[in-house]
Amino acid sequence: MPTTDGDIVIVGGGPAGVVTAVALVRTAPELADRVVIVEKETYPREKLCAGAIGRRGWAILERLGAVPMVPSVSIEGITVRVGSEEVESRLGGLGYVVRRLEFDHALARIAVGLGVRLREGIKVLGIRRDGRGAVVETTQGEMPAAVVVGADGVGSVVRRVVGVKPEGYRAQVLEVDTEPWAGDRDRGLIHFDVTDRELRGYTWDFPTLVDGRALVCRGIYMLRIGGEVDLGDHLRRKLAGMGIDLASCRNKRFAERGFGSDTTVVEGPIMLVGEAAGIDPLVGEGIAQAIEYGSLAGSFLADVVRDRRPLGDWTALLMRSRLAFDLRIRSALVKLAFGPARADAERWMLECKNLLECGCRHFAAMPIDFPALGEALLHGAWTLGAGGAAREFRRLLATQAG
Ligand SMILES: Cc1cc2nc3c(=O)[nH]c(=O)nc-3n(C[C@H](O)[C@H](O)[C@H](O)COP(=O)(O)OP(=O)(O)OC[C@H]3O[C@@H](n4cnc5c(N)ncnc54)[C@H](O)[C@@H]3O)c2cc1C
């Protein structure tokens, strides 16, 4: 089936899939009736997620005229705790915390309002090639497609069809929603704690609104490198310190998939977006990234379907994008943050307030503050360089003593 004919089937109705549909239709409104989103759940559906979306994501939604009107908590700043020390940045207007149950439903309604077909409660089981197109096999029969977009998240069926090997970073995540406690930060702050060196990751406390109740979403993010750690045990200990019993909370466990520069993101008539392609492995941020994937993919697909460029260009377009540049940097930072230089990296974070501020600016898509960034990089070079030299010196002394 030529791409100029037939449906564009988007597998998965999370932010990556729905924004792909919205961006496609905004670029080429005449294609609306050829766009189908297939979602295995029925909205409003639960998605395990702390729901913090930086202004970078919201700005894309504003540009697309697709801002979901849902209850939210404004993010005014970020705090990071390391042992007994804490660093804070309060730039204001960094983004919002939403409930995915509400956000994804409202976003899907916006796509439907633009003429996109949404088929809920249908699970994609497999995909097979058919001439130049594909046939999508679902729990409710087969759907012919000119193009298939895999936006089906961490456990992506489409990714498996494309043949991507299961390499790259994977993370385990566990979260609970609890009542606030006396030690919580202001409700405008999202809080990270990287104190526990046994975790290649962090714990978090984000303000959230659940059915009008001001609760706190608390969780653990841990990269799966080497040995396994019992996340439940870590969260139990953290909550016990707040007088909360983990067993009394509905806890939710899930995985996340990091981005790899060499991941295959297109194969024949099938392309990948969002977490199916890979997100940030450093802190596991994936919603704004999914939105950005969708925005790029939607306008790209409009060109593909109008026969102006081949689908195979997706790899080059994605890998040259700001999004991939960002994800590559975050992937490179994983080893620094959780590897042998972790103590030096933490010292850099605590001593150089500009570092967190630059991170906040990035999260919120604020203009880069070049003097602050320059100072943070110099500080990092000094801290990590001096730390590395000190380690070498200690190693030398140990060798001499031996
Ligand atoms: C506990 C936890 C906390 C998180 N907190 C944050 C946070 O605070 N901020 C942040 O930015 N990111 C966070 N993330 C990451 C974020 O949730 C994801 O990266 C993001 O949702 C990815 O969007 P997506 O559209 O690619 O995939 P998803 O949102 O996972 O959407 C995929 C969709 O595909 C559907 N689907 C799956 N398989 C099939 C199939 N076979 N057939 C049909 N449909 C299918 C699913 O039902 C789902 O609706 C968190 C993740 C976890 C696990």
Coordinates of C-alpha atoms and ligand atoms in Angstrom, one line a residue:
M1 CA 0.0 0.0 0.0
P2 CA 1.6 3.4 -1.0
T3 CA 1.9 5.9 1.9
T4 CA -0.2 8.3 -0.2
D5 CA -3.1 6.0 0.5
G6 CA -4.4 4.0 3.5
D7 CA -4.5 4.7 7.3
I8 CA -1.7 5.9 9.6
V9 CA -2.2 3.6 12.5
I10 CA -0.8 4.9 15.8
V11 CA -0.4 2.2 18.4
G12 CA -0.7 3.7 21.9
G13 CA -2.8 6.6 23.2
G14 CA -0.2 8.1 25.6
P15 CA 1.3 11.6 25.0
A16 CA 3.7 10.4 22.3
G17 CA 0.9 8.8 20.2
V18 CA -1.7 11.4 20.7
V19 CA 0.6 14.3 20.1
T20 CA 1.9 12.6 16.9
A21 CA -1.8 12.5 15.7
V22 CA -2.4 16.1 16.7
A23 CA 0.8 17.5 15.1
L24 CA 0.0 15.5 11.9
V25 CA -3.5 16.9 11.7
R26 CA -2.3 20.4 12.6
T27 CA 0.2 20.2 9.7
A28 CA -2.2 18.5 7.2
P29 CA -5.8 18.8 8.3
E30 CA -7.0 17.0 5.2
L31 CA -5.4 13.8 6.5
A32 CA -7.4 13.7 9.8
D33 CA -9.7 10.9 8.6
R34 CA -6.7 8.7 7.8
V35 CA -5.3 8.9 11.3
V36 CA -6.3 6.1 13.8
I37 CA -5.1 5.7 17.4
V38 CA -5.4 2.2 18.8
E39 CA -5.3 2.1 22.6
K40 CA -5.6 -1.1 24.5
E41 CA -7.2 0.5 27.6
T42 CA -10.4 2.5 27.8
Y43 CA -10.1 6.2 28.9
P44 CA -9.9 7.4 31.6
R45 CA -7.1 4.9 32.0
E46 CA -4.4 4.7 34.8
K47 CA -0.8 5.3 33.8
L48 CA 1.8 4.9 36.5
C49 CA 3.6 8.2 36.6
A50 CA 4.4 11.0 39.0
G51 CA 3.0 13.4 36.3
A52 CA 5.6 16.2 36.5
I53 CA 5.7 18.0 33.1
G54 CA 8.2 20.7 32.5
R55 CA 7.2 23.9 30.6
R56 CA 9.1 22.5 27.7
G57 CA 6.3 20.0 27.1
W58 CA 3.5 22.5 27.8
A59 CA 5.1 25.0 25.3
I60 CA 4.8 22.4 22.6
L61 CA 1.2 21.7 23.5
E62 CA 0.4 25.4 23.5
R63 CA 2.0 25.7 20.0
L64 CA -0.2 22.9 18.8
G65 CA -3.3 24.3 20.4
A66 CA -3.6 21.2 22.5
V67 CA -3.4 22.1 26.1
P68 CA -5.5 19.7 28.2
M69 CA -7.5 21.5 30.9
V70 CA -7.0 19.3 33.9
P71 CA -6.4 19.9 37.7
S72 CA -2.7 20.5 38.3
V73 CA -0.1 21.7 40.8
S74 CA 2.2 24.4 39.6
I75 CA 5.9 23.6 39.9
E76 CA 7.7 26.7 41.3
G77 CA 11.1 25.1 42.1
I78 CA 13.2 22.0 42.6
T79 CA 15.1 20.8 45.6
V80 CA 17.8 18.1 45.7
R81 CA 18.9 16.5 48.9
V82 CA 22.3 14.7 49.4
G83 CA 22.8 13.4 52.9
S84 CA 22.3 16.2 55.4
E85 CA 22.7 19.0 52.7
E86 CA 20.1 20.3 50.3
V87 CA 20.2 22.6 47.3
E88 CA 17.2 24.5 46.0
S89 CA 16.2 26.5 43.0
R90 CA 13.0 28.6 42.8
L91 CA 12.8 30.1 39.4
G92 CA 9.0 29.9 39.3
G93 CA 6.8 28.7 36.4
L94 CA 8.7 25.5 35.7
G95 CA 5.7 23.4 34.8
Y96 CA 2.8 21.4 36.3
V97 CA 2.2 18.1 38.1
V98 CA -0.9 16.4 36.6
R99 CA -2.6 13.1 37.1
R100 CA -2.0 11.0 34.0
L101 CA -5.5 9.5 34.3
E102 CA -7.0 12.9 33.6
F103 CA -4.2 14.4 31.4
D104 CA -4.1 11.6 28.8
H105 CA -7.9 11.4 28.6
A106 CA -8.2 15.1 28.0
L107 CA -5.4 15.0 25.4
A108 CA -7.0 12.1 23.6
R109 CA -10.3 14.1 23.5
I110 CA -8.5 17.0 21.8
A111 CA -7.2 14.6 19.1
V112 CA -10.8 13.3 18.6
G113 CA -12.0 16.8 18.4
L114 CA -9.6 17.4 15.4
G115 CA -11.2 14.4 13.6
V116 CA -8.7 11.7 14.6
R117 CA -10.3 8.2 15.0
L118 CA -9.7 6.7 18.4
R119 CA -10.2 3.0 18.9
E120 CA -10.1 2.2 22.6
G121 CA -10.0 -1.2 24.3
I122 CA -8.2 -2.8 21.4
K123 CA -4.8 -4.4 22.0
V124 CA -2.3 -4.7 19.2
L125 CA -0.8 -8.2 19.1
G126 CA 1.5 -8.0 16.2
I127 CA 2.3 -6.4 12.8
R128 CA 3.1 -8.1 9.5
R129 CA 4.5 -6.5 6.4
D130 CA 2.1 -6.4 3.4
G131 CA 3.6 -5.0 0.2
R132 CA 4.8 -1.5 1.0
G133 CA 2.4 -1.2 3.9
A134 CA 1.5 -3.4 7.0
V135 CA -1.3 -5.2 8.6
V136 CA -1.8 -4.5 12.3
E137 CA -3.1 -7.6 14.1
T138 CA -5.4 -6.7 17.1
T139 CA -7.7 -8.3 19.6
Q140 CA -10.5 -7.1 17.3
G141 CA -9.3 -8.2 13.9
E142 CA -6.8 -6.9 11.4
M143 CA -6.2 -3.3 10.3
P144 CA -4.4 -2.5 7.0
A145 CA -2.0 0.5 7.4
A146 CA 0.2 2.6 5.1
V147 CA 2.3 3.5 8.1
V148 CA 2.4 2.2 11.7
V149 CA 3.6 4.4 14.5
G150 CA 4.8 2.6 17.7
A151 CA 3.8 4.8 20.6
D152 CA 3.1 1.9 22.9
G153 CA 5.5 2.8 25.7
V154 CA 7.9 0.8 27.8
G155 CA 6.7 -2.7 26.9
S156 CA 6.3 -1.8 23.2
V157 CA 5.0 -4.6 21.0
V158 CA 5.9 -2.5 18.0
R159 CA 9.5 -2.1 19.1
R160 CA 9.8 -6.0 19.2
V161 CA 8.4 -6.2 15.7
V162 CA 10.9 -3.6 14.5
G163 CA 13.5 -6.0 16.0
V164 CA 15.2 -3.6 18.5
K165 CA 17.4 -5.7 20.8
P166 CA 16.6 -5.2 24.5
E167 CA 19.9 -3.3 25.2
G168 CA 20.1 0.1 26.7
Y169 CA 19.1 1.5 30.1
R170 CA 16.1 0.1 31.9
A171 CA 14.8 1.4 35.2
Q172 CA 12.6 0.1 37.9
V173 CA 10.1 2.6 39.4
L174 CA 7.8 2.3 42.4
E175 CA 5.4 5.0 43.6
V176 CA 2.7 5.7 46.2
D177 CA 0.4 8.6 46.8
T178 CA 0.3 9.5 50.6
E179 CA -1.0 12.3 52.8
P180 CA 1.6 15.1 53.3
W181 CA 3.7 15.0 56.4
A182 CA 5.5 17.6 58.5
G183 CA 8.8 17.3 56.8
D184 CA 7.5 17.9 53.3
R185 CA 8.8 20.9 51.3
D186 CA 6.4 23.7 50.1
R187 CA 3.8 22.4 47.7
G188 CA 5.3 24.4 44.9
L189 CA 8.5 22.3 45.0
I190 CA 9.3 18.9 43.5
H191 CA 11.9 17.2 45.6
F192 CA 14.6 14.6 44.8
D193 CA 16.8 12.8 47.3
V194 CA 20.0 11.1 46.1
T195 CA 21.4 10.3 49.5
D196 CA 21.1 6.5 49.3
R197 CA 24.2 5.3 47.5
E198 CA 22.7 1.8 47.2
L199 CA 20.3 3.2 44.7
R200 CA 21.5 4.0 41.2
G201 CA 18.8 6.6 41.2
Y202 CA 16.8 8.6 43.7
T203 CA 13.7 8.9 45.7
W204 CA 11.2 11.7 45.0
D205 CA 8.3 13.6 46.6
F206 CA 6.0 15.5 44.2
P207 CA 2.9 17.4 45.2
T208 CA -0.2 16.0 43.5
L209 CA -4.0 16.5 43.4
V210 CA -6.0 13.3 43.6
D211 CA -9.8 13.9 43.3
G212 CA -9.3 17.4 44.8
R213 CA -7.2 16.1 47.7
A214 CA -3.7 17.6 48.1
L215 CA -1.5 14.5 48.4
V216 CA 2.1 13.7 47.8
C217 CA 3.4 11.2 45.2
R218 CA 6.5 9.5 46.6
G219 CA 8.6 7.0 44.7
I220 CA 11.9 5.4 43.9
Y221 CA 13.6 5.5 40.5
M222 CA 16.5 3.0 40.0
L223 CA 18.5 2.1 37.0
R224 CA 18.9 -1.6 36.4
I225 CA 22.7 -1.9 36.2
G226 CA 24.3 -5.0 37.7
G227 CA 22.6 -6.4 40.9
E228 CA 19.0 -6.0 41.7
V229 CA 17.9 -3.9 44.8
D230 CA 14.5 -4.4 46.5
L231 CA 12.8 -1.1 45.8
G232 CA 9.9 -2.0 48.1
D233 CA 12.3 -2.3 51.0
H234 CA 13.8 1.1 50.3
L235 CA 10.4 2.8 50.0
R236 CA 9.2 1.0 53.1
R237 CA 12.2 2.5 55.1
K238 CA 11.7 6.0 53.7
L239 CA 8.0 6.0 54.5
A240 CA 8.5 4.5 57.9
G241 CA 10.6 7.6 58.7
M242 CA 7.5 9.7 58.0
G243 CA 5.3 7.4 60.1
I244 CA 3.6 5.9 57.0
D245 CA 3.2 2.2 56.5
L246 CA 3.9 1.2 52.9
A247 CA 1.4 -1.7 53.2
S248 CA -1.4 0.9 53.8
C249 CA -0.7 2.6 50.5
R250 CA -1.6 1.4 47.0
N251 CA 1.8 1.1 45.5
K252 CA 2.5 0.9 41.8
R253 CA 5.6 -0.7 40.3
F254 CA 6.6 -0.1 36.7
A255 CA 9.6 0.0 34.4
E256 CA 11.1 2.8 32.2
R257 CA 13.3 2.6 29.0
G258 CA 16.2 4.9 28.3
F259 CA 17.3 6.2 24.9
G260 CA 20.2 4.7 23.0
S261 CA 21.7 6.6 20.0
D262 CA 22.0 3.4 18.0
T263 CA 18.4 2.2 18.5
T264 CA 16.5 1.3 15.3
V265 CA 13.6 3.8 15.2
V266 CA 12.2 2.9 11.7
E267 CA 11.9 -0.3 9.8
G268 CA 9.9 -0.5 6.5
P269 CA 6.5 1.1 7.2
I270 CA 6.9 1.2 11.0
M271 CA 8.4 3.9 13.1
L272 CA 8.9 4.4 16.9
V273 CA 8.2 7.4 19.1
G274 CA 8.1 8.2 22.8
E275 CA 9.2 5.7 25.4
A276 CA 9.0 2.9 22.8
A277 CA 12.0 4.6 21.1
G278 CA 13.6 5.6 24.5
I279 CA 13.5 8.5 27.0
D280 CA 15.8 10.1 29.5
P281 CA 17.6 7.4 31.6
L282 CA 19.2 9.9 34.0
V283 CA 16.1 10.9 36.0
G284 CA 13.4 9.0 34.0
E285 CA 11.7 12.1 32.7
G286 CA 9.5 11.0 29.7
I287 CA 6.4 13.1 29.3
A288 CA 7.8 16.2 27.8
Q289 CA 10.1 14.0 25.7
A290 CA 7.1 12.0 24.5
I291 CA 5.3 15.2 23.6
E292 CA 8.5 16.4 21.7
Y293 CA 8.7 13.1 19.9
G294 CA 5.1 13.4 18.8
S295 CA 5.5 17.0 17.6
L296 CA 8.5 16.0 15.5
A297 CA 6.9 12.8 14.2
G298 CA 3.5 14.4 13.3
S299 CA 4.9 17.1 11.0
F300 CA 7.4 14.6 9.5
L301 CA 4.6 12.1 8.8
A302 CA 2.6 14.9 7.0
D303 CA 5.5 15.1 4.5
V304 CA 5.8 11.3 4.2
V305 CA 2.1 10.8 3.5
R306 CA 2.2 13.6 0.9
D307 CA 5.1 11.7 -0.7
R308 CA 7.6 14.4 -0.1
R309 CA 10.1 12.3 1.8
P310 CA 10.5 8.6 2.7
L311 CA 9.6 7.2 6.1
G312 CA 13.3 6.0 6.4
D313 CA 14.3 9.6 7.0
W314 CA 12.9 9.3 10.5
T315 CA 16.2 8.1 11.9
A316 CA 18.2 11.0 10.5
L317 CA 15.6 13.6 11.4
L318 CA 15.3 12.3 15.0
M319 CA 19.0 11.8 15.6
R320 CA 19.8 15.3 14.4
S321 CA 17.0 16.8 16.6
R322 CA 17.4 18.8 19.8
L323 CA 15.5 16.0 21.5
A324 CA 18.1 13.4 20.6
F325 CA 20.9 15.8 21.5
D326 CA 19.4 16.3 24.9
L327 CA 18.8 12.5 25.4
R328 CA 22.4 11.7 24.4
I329 CA 23.7 14.2 27.0
R330 CA 21.5 12.8 29.7
S331 CA 22.6 9.2 28.8
A332 CA 26.2 10.3 29.0
L333 CA 25.6 11.9 32.5
V334 CA 24.3 8.6 33.9
K335 CA 27.8 7.2 34.5
L336 CA 28.9 10.5 36.1
A337 CA 25.8 10.6 38.4
F338 CA 25.8 7.0 39.5
G339 CA 29.3 5.7 38.7
P340 CA 32.6 5.9 40.6
A341 CA 32.6 9.8 40.5
R342 CA 29.2 10.0 42.2
A343 CA 30.6 11.7 45.3
D344 CA 32.3 14.4 43.3
A345 CA 29.2 14.9 41.1
E346 CA 27.1 15.4 44.3
R347 CA 29.6 17.9 45.6
W348 CA 29.4 19.8 42.3
M349 CA 25.6 19.8 42.7
L350 CA 25.7 21.1 46.3
E351 CA 28.4 23.7 45.9
C352 CA 27.4 25.1 42.5
K353 CA 23.8 26.5 42.8
N354 CA 24.0 27.5 39.1
L355 CA 24.0 23.8 38.2
L356 CA 20.5 23.1 39.5
E357 CA 19.3 26.5 38.1
C358 CA 20.6 25.6 34.6
G359 CA 18.7 22.2 35.0
C360 CA 15.5 24.0 36.0
R361 CA 15.8 26.4 33.0
H362 CA 16.2 23.4 30.7
F363 CA 13.2 21.6 32.2
A364 CA 11.1 24.7 31.7
A365 CA 12.6 25.6 28.2
M366 CA 13.7 29.0 29.6
P367 CA 16.4 30.8 27.6
I368 CA 19.9 29.5 28.5
D369 CA 21.8 31.7 31.0
F370 CA 25.2 31.4 29.3
P371 CA 27.3 33.0 32.1
A372 CA 25.6 30.7 34.7
L373 CA 26.1 27.7 32.5
G374 CA 29.7 28.6 31.9
E375 CA 30.3 29.0 35.6
A376 CA 28.6 25.6 36.3
L377 CA 30.7 23.8 33.7
L378 CA 33.9 25.4 35.0
H379 CA 33.0 24.5 38.5
G380 CA 32.2 20.9 37.4
A381 CA 35.5 20.6 35.5
W382 CA 37.3 21.8 38.6
T383 CA 35.4 19.6 41.1
L384 CA 35.5 16.5 39.0
G385 CA 39.1 17.1 37.8
A386 CA 40.3 17.8 41.3
G387 CA 38.3 14.9 42.7
G388 CA 39.7 12.6 40.0
A389 CA 43.2 13.8 40.7
A390 CA 42.7 13.2 44.5
R391 CA 41.5 9.7 43.8
E392 CA 44.5 9.0 41.7
F393 CA 46.7 10.4 44.5
R394 CA 45.1 8.2 47.1
R395 CA 45.5 5.2 44.7
L396 CA 49.2 6.0 44.3
L397 CA 49.6 6.3 48.1
A398 CA 47.9 3.0 48.6
T399 CA 50.1 1.3 45.9
Q400 CA 53.2 2.8 47.6
A401 CA 52.1 1.6 51.0
G402 CA 51.4 -1.8 49.6
Ligands
LIG1 C1 6.3 5.5 38.3 C2 6.7 6.4 37.2 C3 6.8 7.8 37.4 C4 7.1 8.6 36.3 N1 7.1 10.0 36.6 C5 7.3 10.8 35.6 C6 7.3 12.2 35.8 O1 7.0 12.7 36.9 N2 7.6 13.0 34.7 C7 7.9 12.6 33.5 O2 8.2 13.4 32.6 N3 7.9 11.2 33.3 C8 7.6 10.4 34.3 N4 7.6 9.0 34.0 C9 7.9 8.5 32.6 C10 6.6 8.7 31.8 O3 5.5 8.2 32.4 C11 6.7 8.0 30.4 O4 8.0 8.2 29.9 C12 5.7 8.6 29.4 O5 4.4 8.2 29.8 C13 6.0 8.0 28.0 O6 4.9 8.4 27.1 P1 4.5 7.5 25.9 O7 3.4 8.1 25.2 O8 5.7 7.2 25.1 O9 4.1 6.1 26.5 P2 2.9 5.8 27.6 O10 2.5 7.0 28.3 O11 3.4 4.6 28.3 O12 1.7 5.4 26.6 C14 1.7 4.1 25.9 C15 0.2 3.8 25.6 O13 0.2 2.6 24.8 C16 -0.8 1.8 25.2 N5 -0.4 0.4 24.8 C17 0.6 -0.3 25.3 N6 0.7 -1.5 24.6 C18 -0.3 -1.5 23.7 C19 -0.8 -2.4 22.7 N7 -0.2 -3.6 22.6 N8 -1.8 -2.1 22.0 C20 -2.5 -0.9 22.1 N9 -2.1 0.0 23.0 C21 -1.0 -0.3 23.8 C22 -0.8 1.9 26.7 O14 -2.0 1.5 27.3 C23 -0.5 3.4 26.9 O15 -1.7 4.2 26.9 C24 7.3 8.1 35.1 C25 7.2 6.8 34.8 C26 6.9 5.9 35.9 C27 6.8 4.4 35.6

